Amino acid sequence: MKTLKQQVLFLLVAFLSVFAFFLYQEDITKFFQLKDIYLKPRLYKYGFSVLLNYALISLFYLILRKTFATILFSQFFVFLLTFINIQKEQYLSASLVPSDFLLVKETFIASPILLKIAVFVAITLFIALFIFIYKKEKFGQNKLLFINGLLSVSILSFFVTANFKNNFSEYCSTASKTSVCRYTQYLPNTRGDWVGDHLTIRNLGFSTFFFSKAVDSVNTKIFQTENISEEKIQTLFSEENAPLATTSNDSEKVKELPNIIFVMSESHWDASQLDKSIPKNITPTINNNQVSTLLSPSFGGGTANVEFEVLTSLNTFLNHNELAYVSKLKRPTYSLPMYLNTLGYDTTAMHNNGKYFYNRSAVYQNFGFNRFTSIENMVSAADRKKFINQAGWANDDLIYNSIRDQLKNVDQPQFIYAISVENHPMYNDDRFGANNFKITKDGISDTSKRALNTYLSGMQRADDKFKNLIADVKQLKRPTIIIFFGDHLPNLQKVYDEYGFYASEQEKTEKKDVKFFETPLAVWSNFPLDKKNLNGPFISAHFLAPKILEAAHVPLSPYYSFINKVNSCYSAIHQTGIHTQKNCAFDQAQILKQYQDMNMDVLNGKNFSYALLQKQRES
């Protein structure tokens, strides 16, 4: 094939690929009704997307060296990524990013069976067709290899440079307004585009978004990672943040360290917020013991980020919503179980799911848990099917039985972090029985009624389990506190739309209101608690641990004293905004910078926090 013919073909394919995505996600009649101020930027962005897609096709050619095999392979690759992104946005209201490929196993397990079959069939057909075309086609001339290499490297280098140079913003802010600078604002900017990933994909196309995100990751690693000095971290845990000794009043209230039980209940939420017609008091035990709401860092999924914040008091938002369990936590990390170990606690993580899910098996070791009781430890492989519901998730009887068994160990105070799973989405089944709740609101589809019935039944079961656990704990002699909360709002898909839960499409996409992240937080104990710090409209997941320790009269380490100091100036550092406290007694900007430094040190830096806190403990 001649050079010009091939390049025109590649360019045409790149255009059609972007145009097909444009047709999928746009109403073309409304698009051309946009005012000129919006129409031109969109067209420029699509133009850059075509150029980048063209360069990526040329890059594939360098590997395959066959024109039509390259077109088939590159476009199937783009189609597959786009399809996966559409499914992820549908289920989790979050876009596909490069780090998600570290979760291939978890994604496969959680995907509906029909989706697995569809993807498997599509990949099988593609492989068969690709092998057929590849064998039929001859290798291209060396001239084509040179031209494609030159074009792909040149164009991709330009886009990578633009990303690393923040789309040449520094140059264009100081130089005279050249014609080139007028167009740099339309280049991909997934690192700093305020509209968010979902709308950025609409403006750029998915392949451009994904490429830019991949470059972002490299850019962050090279330029955005800062090694915080040991002196800075040492300042955070100095004498002014020394452990708080228990007072004489505390000693009178609790003569021995209490058992501490966290129950993070899958997708548990107050569903009455959907509509007044939702049956009331489905969860009376939780309602009676609710002290506040938990402000979760996640919506509809991302359980691991919630427990990451609760167990470490580090911050998902400051970590760019990255899944730290998969990408960051590869070394010992200071955490709640690690601190409680130093006080003589026996620490256990529990989850009635596979031990490798979200890398928990490795992460919990790095957190210092004495053990991780997963489904593999709870029931034999031969008997496991007896405890799996219609949706493929384990019954929560397993997790609560494990809690009871662990509490039989009376020689040491117990710290248990238990994660439930039986009410996991999706809810298109009758795992708890059909028509337990009558959905009376008009305009609700049968599919949504079924999903809501399943979800409400799961909420009710969670309340019953909580009630039974309280009854068991009442028999214990050791003081015990139970903290129950939902990890995030459920992934109810069309139920939200049909009930009008979102005020607008923009609110649905951006989710800037805390109501999209609040779940019930209930606390029960068999001894007097100091609940004054548990009051308030919400408690952020990253501030929960020291509040519970204080309420239970457990002394704080310097680490948790510092977290309380941050909390005295900020009620939340969250994607909905940085929420300040009115009565901050410190320099708010400095406190925030110190908290950012600590997050950077632990997740990306030298981890002096862990070393210094270990040294303090030994001394």
XYZ file of C-alpha atoms in Angstrom:
619
model
C 0.000 0.000 0.000
C 1.276 3.464 -0.882
C 2.210 5.851 1.919
C -0.352 8.550 1.145
C -3.179 6.051 0.730
C -2.335 4.411 4.049
C -2.119 7.681 5.977
C -5.410 8.922 4.529
C -6.980 5.622 5.549
C -5.570 5.898 9.097
C -6.785 9.473 9.379
C -10.243 8.518 8.106
C -10.486 5.661 10.619
C -9.392 7.993 13.414
C -12.066 10.492 12.405
C -14.799 7.849 12.149
C -13.832 6.440 15.541
C -14.187 9.832 17.226
C -17.330 10.624 15.217
C -18.954 7.310 16.233
C -18.354 8.138 19.883
C -19.719 11.619 19.254
C -22.913 10.153 17.760
C -23.283 7.777 20.716
C -23.140 10.420 23.420
C -24.542 13.493 21.667
C -27.882 14.528 20.241
C -26.511 15.810 16.939
C -29.457 18.134 16.333
C -28.934 19.850 19.694
C -25.169 19.918 19.217
C -25.384 22.278 16.245
C -27.852 24.451 18.150
C -25.149 25.274 20.670
C -24.086 28.869 20.788
C -20.901 29.652 18.909
C -18.998 30.107 22.190
C -19.581 26.426 23.048
C -19.620 24.885 19.558
C -16.129 25.943 18.486
C -14.337 24.659 21.616
C -16.052 21.278 21.234
C -15.039 21.033 17.589
C -11.442 21.942 18.415
C -11.355 19.312 21.156
C -12.696 16.678 18.752
C -10.049 17.786 16.252
C -7.275 17.133 18.757
C -8.869 13.778 19.566
C -8.807 12.760 15.902
C -5.139 13.750 15.698
C -4.243 11.728 18.799
C -6.216 8.683 17.616
C -4.429 8.920 14.291
C -1.055 8.910 16.072
C -2.067 5.906 18.176
C -3.064 3.940 15.060
C 0.325 4.728 13.540
C 1.967 3.540 16.764
C 0.134 0.212 16.552
C 1.393 -0.146 12.996
C 4.978 -0.065 14.245
C 4.216 -3.249 16.180
C 2.030 -5.106 13.670
C 3.409 -3.764 10.335
C 0.177 -4.675 8.541
C -2.329 -1.940 7.646
C -5.714 -3.651 7.982
C -4.630 -5.764 10.958
C -3.544 -2.508 12.627
C -6.911 -0.867 11.957
C -8.808 -3.869 13.337
C -6.622 -4.244 16.419
C -6.480 -0.533 17.310
C -10.197 0.073 16.890
C -11.202 -3.045 18.791
C -8.894 -1.908 21.584
C -10.537 1.556 21.608
C -14.019 0.015 21.427
C -13.285 -2.377 24.306
C -11.957 0.383 26.579
C -14.927 2.601 25.720
C -17.369 -0.219 26.430
C -15.733 -0.978 29.795
C -15.895 2.726 30.667
C -19.603 2.878 29.802
C -20.275 -0.118 32.050
C -18.238 1.321 34.923
C -19.982 4.687 34.695
C -23.346 2.907 34.622
C -22.600 0.817 37.695
C -20.329 3.061 39.779
C -20.740 6.604 38.435
C -16.968 6.705 37.912
C -14.852 6.640 34.768
C -12.306 4.021 33.777
C -8.727 5.098 34.537
C -5.398 3.278 33.944
C -5.034 2.192 37.592
C -8.288 0.232 37.250
C -6.386 -2.400 35.294
C -4.808 -3.379 38.591
C -8.319 -4.587 39.494
C -8.949 -6.974 36.605
C -9.655 -9.900 38.920
C -12.019 -7.936 41.174
C -13.830 -6.474 38.164
C -14.320 -9.890 36.601
C -15.712 -11.340 39.839
C -18.122 -8.442 40.412
C -19.393 -8.236 36.804
C -22.825 -9.675 35.930
C -22.638 -13.079 34.217
C -24.232 -11.827 30.973
C -21.635 -9.079 30.732
C -18.838 -11.607 31.236
C -20.263 -13.802 28.478
C -20.689 -10.872 26.080
C -17.109 -9.697 26.599
C -15.740 -13.235 26.273
C -17.636 -13.831 23.012
C -16.563 -10.471 21.584
C -12.896 -11.078 22.400
C -13.056 -14.614 20.952
C -14.577 -13.383 17.686
C -12.053 -10.574 17.480
C -9.097 -12.926 17.976
C -10.400 -15.270 15.255
C -10.939 -12.406 12.801
C -7.617 -10.788 13.660
C -5.665 -14.015 13.086
C -7.443 -14.515 9.744
C -6.671 -10.988 8.508
C -3.132 -10.993 9.873
C -2.281 -14.207 8.024
C -3.814 -12.982 4.750
C -2.094 -9.587 4.738
C 1.519 -8.999 3.727
C 4.022 -6.944 5.755
C 4.305 -3.297 4.726
C 7.395 -1.724 3.194
C 10.147 -0.255 5.371
C 9.180 3.184 4.083
C 5.772 2.829 5.738
C 7.466 1.812 8.973
C 9.639 4.938 8.887
C 6.747 7.309 8.066
C 4.486 5.878 10.772
C 7.298 5.965 13.295
C 8.054 9.594 12.529
C 4.392 10.665 12.646
C 3.391 8.728 15.755
C 6.459 9.711 17.788
C 6.178 13.373 16.754
C 2.470 13.730 17.491
C 2.521 11.705 20.717
C 5.591 13.589 21.918
C 3.699 16.823 21.392
C 0.748 15.622 23.487
C 3.007 14.247 26.238
C 4.950 17.510 26.341
C 1.710 19.484 26.493
C 0.599 17.419 29.478
C 3.914 17.796 31.300
C 3.959 21.541 30.568
C 0.321 22.036 31.606
C -0.627 22.703 27.983
C 2.142 25.304 27.643
C 0.317 27.596 30.070
C 3.517 29.186 31.387
C 4.798 30.033 27.924
C 1.451 31.308 26.698
C 0.915 33.477 29.782
C 4.114 35.423 29.167
C 4.436 35.365 25.387
C 2.540 37.613 23.045
C -0.797 36.120 22.128
C 0.226 34.048 19.141
C -2.253 32.071 17.086
C -0.831 28.834 18.545
C -1.576 29.814 22.136
C -5.230 30.387 21.351
C -5.665 26.667 20.738
C -3.716 25.196 23.654
C -6.766 25.513 25.903
C -8.456 22.816 23.822
C -5.713 20.248 24.385
C -6.484 17.335 26.752
C -6.226 18.404 30.392
C -7.499 15.512 32.490
C -5.350 16.593 35.442
C -6.943 19.989 35.906
C -10.233 20.108 34.017
C -12.812 21.232 36.567
C -15.724 19.600 34.705
C -14.616 16.159 35.896
C -13.860 12.890 34.115
C -17.356 12.157 32.816
C -17.745 15.429 30.941
C -14.090 15.419 29.885
C -14.739 12.106 28.118
C -17.720 13.643 26.364
C -15.535 16.507 25.172
C -12.495 14.453 24.162
C -13.625 10.920 23.409
C -12.540 8.036 25.586
C -9.262 7.067 23.925
C -7.942 10.636 24.261
C -9.091 10.802 27.873
C -7.470 7.458 28.698
C -4.174 8.385 27.031
C -4.112 11.677 28.902
C -4.872 9.923 32.204
C -2.025 7.495 31.599
C 0.350 10.390 30.986
C -1.039 12.064 34.131
C 0.065 9.053 36.156
C 3.606 9.281 34.807
C 3.618 13.053 35.256
C 2.456 12.747 38.857
C 5.119 10.181 39.624
C 7.888 12.347 38.171
C 6.810 15.890 39.029
C 3.958 15.769 41.538
C 5.544 13.451 44.082
C 7.417 15.288 46.803
C 9.692 13.697 49.365
C 8.722 15.409 52.599
C 11.660 15.876 54.962
C 11.924 13.903 58.179
C 12.068 17.169 60.146
C 8.670 18.257 58.818
C 7.068 14.961 59.763
C 8.771 14.968 63.159
C 7.153 18.337 63.892
C 3.697 16.817 63.460
C 4.299 14.279 66.220
C 6.223 16.503 68.619
C 5.519 17.067 72.330
C 2.514 19.265 71.621
C 0.894 16.242 69.998
C 1.888 13.800 72.735
C -0.542 11.026 73.691
C -3.472 12.143 75.774
C -3.471 10.316 79.087
C -6.766 9.027 80.364
C -8.166 11.237 83.084
C -9.287 10.038 86.478
C -12.873 10.360 85.284
C -12.058 8.180 82.315
C -10.512 5.576 84.589
C -13.658 5.495 86.682
C -15.803 5.029 83.593
C -13.723 2.223 82.068
C -11.343 0.196 84.236
C -10.052 -1.906 81.345
C -9.560 -1.289 77.651
C -12.786 -1.974 75.755
C -13.384 -4.265 72.824
C -13.795 -2.121 69.708
C -15.918 -3.551 66.877
C -16.335 -1.752 63.570
C -19.034 -3.111 61.248
C -18.804 -1.556 57.804
C -22.069 -2.617 56.221
C -22.158 -2.976 52.450
C -24.073 -0.116 50.751
C -26.092 0.650 53.898
C -27.969 3.936 53.541
C -31.140 5.663 54.648
C -33.292 4.860 51.608
C -36.168 6.986 52.934
C -34.283 9.928 51.376
C -35.554 8.726 47.998
C -39.177 9.558 48.687
C -41.785 9.860 51.438
C -43.457 6.702 50.125
C -40.508 4.515 51.161
C -41.553 2.431 54.204
C -40.379 3.983 57.457
C -38.412 2.497 60.331
C -37.016 -0.416 58.351
C -33.901 -0.260 60.549
C -35.133 0.570 64.083
C -31.982 -0.612 65.911
C -29.698 1.468 63.739
C -32.016 4.462 63.956
C -32.170 4.299 67.761
C -28.385 4.211 68.058
C -27.509 6.634 65.276
C -25.226 9.436 66.499
C -24.505 11.135 63.163
C -23.784 10.266 59.534
C -20.497 9.124 58.054
C -19.195 11.214 55.159
C -17.847 8.571 52.811
C -15.237 9.334 50.150
C -17.105 7.108 47.658
C -20.453 6.820 45.892
C -21.952 3.543 44.698
C -18.697 1.599 45.060
C -15.074 1.899 46.104
C -15.440 0.185 49.475
C -11.670 -0.079 49.883
C -11.250 3.707 49.839
C -13.694 4.023 52.734
C -11.876 1.542 54.948
C -8.583 3.131 53.838
C -9.714 6.432 55.358
C -11.188 4.890 58.509
C -8.168 2.696 59.223
C -5.423 5.212 58.364
C -7.089 8.661 58.710
C -5.393 9.491 55.405
C -7.342 11.201 52.673
C -8.697 9.860 49.385
C -9.382 13.324 47.938
C -5.814 14.518 48.548
C -4.676 11.309 46.858
C -6.656 12.242 43.696
C -9.260 9.534 44.458
C -6.664 6.893 43.616
C -7.291 3.396 44.928
C -4.490 3.275 47.479
C -5.155 -0.367 48.410
C -4.050 -1.392 44.934
C -1.533 1.243 43.928
C 0.161 2.551 47.080
C 0.054 0.397 50.198
C 2.993 -1.892 49.518
C 4.844 -1.290 52.807
C 4.079 -1.056 56.552
C 1.716 1.859 57.113
C 0.689 3.408 60.425
C -2.940 2.604 61.105
C -5.566 2.085 63.776
C -4.844 -1.651 64.266
C -1.116 -0.951 64.379
C -1.626 1.575 67.175
C -4.050 -0.633 69.108
C -1.532 -3.473 68.953
C 0.789 -1.299 71.037
C -1.918 -0.989 73.713
C -2.247 -4.754 73.980
C -5.175 -5.318 71.618
C -5.676 -8.445 69.551
C -6.525 -7.045 66.088
C -8.602 -8.844 63.463
C -9.884 -7.856 60.028
C -12.922 -9.796 58.782
C -14.620 -9.992 55.411
C -16.936 -12.664 54.055
C -15.363 -12.393 50.619
C -12.122 -13.565 49.004
C -8.886 -12.635 50.763
C -7.256 -11.241 47.612
C -10.089 -8.850 46.753
C -8.705 -5.277 46.690
C -5.318 -6.734 47.739
C -6.675 -6.912 51.289
C -4.561 -9.884 52.280
C -1.347 -7.918 51.682
C -2.702 -4.530 52.815
C -3.914 -5.836 56.180
C -0.477 -7.247 56.887
C 1.004 -3.814 56.191
C -1.577 -2.282 58.549
C -0.449 -4.593 61.342
C -3.596 -6.700 61.783
C -2.793 -9.865 63.725
C -5.031 -11.848 61.388
C -7.402 -11.569 58.454
C -10.458 -13.809 58.619
C -11.775 -14.063 55.051
C -14.390 -16.373 53.556
C -11.656 -18.978 53.059
C -11.331 -19.161 56.876
C -15.036 -18.907 57.629
C -16.327 -21.937 55.750
C -14.822 -24.834 53.810
C -14.787 -24.721 50.022
C -17.108 -27.725 49.931
C -19.764 -25.987 52.074
C -19.357 -22.484 50.660
C -22.261 -22.694 48.200
C -24.674 -23.041 51.109
C -23.852 -19.487 52.186
C -23.877 -17.777 48.754
C -27.036 -15.858 47.745
C -28.608 -15.498 44.296
C -26.389 -12.536 43.464
C -23.228 -14.515 44.216
C -22.382 -12.803 47.539
C -21.821 -14.525 50.865
C -24.439 -14.447 53.603
C -23.613 -12.057 56.469
C -24.266 -14.814 58.995
C -20.663 -15.786 58.267
C -19.241 -12.421 59.289
C -21.334 -12.098 62.461
C -20.550 -15.669 63.535
C -16.870 -14.847 63.097
C -17.253 -11.756 65.274
C -18.879 -13.811 68.022
C -16.155 -16.439 67.835
C -13.416 -13.831 68.088
C -15.068 -12.175 71.109
C -14.734 -15.461 73.001
C -11.056 -14.583 73.379
C -11.213 -12.777 76.730
C -7.496 -12.611 77.490
C -6.998 -9.440 75.453
C -9.196 -6.547 74.375
C -10.360 -7.188 70.816
C -10.266 -4.805 67.872
C -12.384 -6.156 65.022
C -12.898 -4.464 61.661
C -15.679 -6.408 59.928
C -16.838 -5.768 56.357
C -20.175 -7.221 55.256
C -21.079 -8.132 51.679
C -24.509 -9.786 51.368
C -26.331 -6.596 50.297
C -23.804 -5.871 47.551
C -25.172 -4.594 44.233
C -26.468 -5.381 41.717
C -30.041 -5.745 43.012
C -31.752 -7.334 39.991
C -32.597 -10.525 41.907
C -34.759 -11.805 44.759
C -31.935 -12.934 47.047
C -34.022 -12.135 50.156
C -37.420 -13.013 48.695
C -39.793 -11.161 46.368
C -42.255 -8.389 47.268
C -41.249 -7.974 50.904
C -41.982 -4.259 50.495
C -44.804 -2.658 48.579
C -43.533 0.158 46.347
C -46.475 2.523 45.874
C -45.014 5.502 44.020
C -46.349 5.991 40.486
C -44.035 5.801 37.523
C -41.607 3.281 39.011
C -40.701 0.441 36.637
C -40.978 -3.200 37.673
C -37.207 -3.522 37.382
C -36.686 -0.676 39.834
C -39.350 -2.027 42.193
C -37.546 -5.350 42.257
C -34.171 -3.716 42.869
C -35.564 -1.534 45.633
C -37.335 -4.477 47.284
C -34.074 -6.421 47.344
C -32.130 -3.469 48.681
C -34.651 -2.608 51.426
C -34.768 -6.269 52.460
C -30.992 -6.220 52.776
C -31.156 -3.099 54.946
C -33.673 -4.791 57.194
C -31.473 -7.874 57.503
C -28.484 -5.682 58.390
C -30.497 -4.124 61.205
C -31.476 -7.558 62.525
C -27.817 -8.635 62.517
C -26.820 -5.475 64.388
C -29.586 -6.082 66.940
C -28.470 -9.689 67.504
C -24.834 -8.634 67.869
C -25.834 -6.129 70.545
C -27.728 -8.859 72.390
C -24.618 -11.068 72.319
C -22.310 -8.290 73.482
C -24.596 -7.570 76.437
C -23.494 -10.941 77.812
C -19.817 -9.924 77.841
C -18.055 -8.739 80.980
C -15.485 -6.641 79.121
C -16.615 -3.141 78.108
C -17.384 -3.188 74.376
C -18.258 -0.576 71.773
C -19.829 -1.341 68.372
C -19.579 1.158 65.519
C -21.923 0.447 62.604
C -21.904 2.438 59.345
C -22.521 2.079 55.625
C -19.508 2.279 53.342
C -21.271 4.287 50.635
C -24.638 4.872 48.994
C -25.917 1.853 47.049
C -25.569 1.487 43.306
C -29.302 1.662 42.570
C -28.918 2.877 38.978
C -32.331 3.753 37.462
C -34.002 3.819 40.871
C -32.347 7.174 41.538
C -33.517 8.562 38.199
C -37.098 7.340 38.538
C -37.411 8.807 42.025
C -35.881 12.117 40.903
C -33.034 11.845 43.407
C -30.830 14.073 41.261
C -31.958 17.650 40.748
C -30.238 17.830 37.363
C -27.928 15.948 35.031
C -25.094 18.161 36.233
C -25.760 17.231 39.871
C -25.884 13.555 38.895
C -22.494 13.824 37.199
C -20.640 16.085 39.616
C -22.207 15.034 42.964
C -21.027 18.076 44.910
C -23.631 17.761 47.689
C -22.688 15.838 50.845
C -26.035 13.994 50.662
C -24.526 11.732 48.002
C -21.877 10.543 50.471
C -23.681 10.348 53.857
C -24.490 6.989 55.407
C -25.919 6.201 58.867
C -23.394 6.055 61.711
C -24.649 4.166 64.781
C -22.716 3.587 68.003
C -23.679 1.270 70.876
C -21.729 0.334 74.011
C -22.235 -1.514 77.264
C -20.363 1.205 79.179
C -20.669 5.019 79.403
C -19.320 6.854 76.363
C -18.219 10.442 75.895
C -20.341 11.253 72.833
C -19.795 14.998 72.642
C -17.310 14.612 69.754
C -19.714 12.370 67.856
C -22.329 15.076 67.476
C -22.624 17.113 64.308
C -24.155 16.960 60.836
C -21.596 14.365 59.704
C -18.258 12.772 60.588
C -15.736 12.360 57.799
C -14.351 8.847 57.389
C -10.797 10.190 57.753
C -11.638 11.741 61.138
C -13.680 8.863 62.566
C -10.968 6.823 64.338
C -9.773 9.393 66.920
C -13.374 10.358 67.691
C -14.199 6.744 68.513
C -11.060 6.355 70.624
C -11.941 9.474 72.603
C -15.562 8.412 73.043
C -14.371 5.051 74.395
C -11.812 6.731 76.733
C -8.870 5.161 74.901
C -5.727 7.370 74.885
C -4.601 8.861 71.580
C -1.197 8.387 69.999
C 0.647 11.481 68.674
C -0.592 10.503 65.205
C -4.253 10.617 66.232
C -3.721 13.749 68.286
C -2.487 15.402 65.090
C -5.516 14.100 63.161
C -7.754 15.652 65.837
C -5.859 18.900 65.403
C -6.649 18.860 61.684
C -10.268 18.036 62.492
C -10.482 21.043 64.815
C -9.947 23.227 61.733
C -11.679 21.135 59.060
C -14.818 19.034 59.266
C -14.025 17.406 55.907
C -11.411 17.456 53.168
C -13.528 15.934 50.469
C -14.495 16.036 46.809
C -17.605 18.005 47.774
C -15.321 20.734 49.096
C -12.891 21.565 51.868
C -15.215 22.225 54.807
C -13.697 24.499 57.460
C -14.548 24.695 61.171
C -15.560 28.069 62.618
C -13.569 27.864 65.846
C -10.152 26.775 64.567
C -7.467 27.765 67.094
C -4.586 27.260 64.642
C -3.375 28.559 61.302
C -5.824 26.748 59.006
C -3.648 26.978 55.899
C -0.644 25.620 57.782
C -2.640 22.746 59.287
C -3.939 21.745 55.855
C -0.425 21.862 54.394
C 0.862 19.671 57.242
C -1.927 17.154 56.616
C -1.112 17.171 52.898
C 2.565 16.625 53.725
C 1.717 13.655 55.924
C -0.401 12.089 53.171
C 2.367 12.658 50.650
C 4.983 11.183 52.986
C 3.005 8.021 53.718
C 1.709 7.312 50.220
C 4.426 8.640 47.902
C 7.407 9.662 50.006
C 9.856 8.044 52.396
C 7.175 7.113 54.963
C 8.957 8.851 57.830
C 5.596 8.858 59.634
C 5.764 5.121 60.161
C 9.446 5.135 61.164
C 9.092 7.998 63.640
C 5.983 6.600 65.285
C 7.623 3.198 65.623
C 10.684 4.857 67.185
C 8.495 6.767 69.659
C 6.769 3.545 70.651
C 10.053 1.743 71.268
C 11.435 4.617 73.338
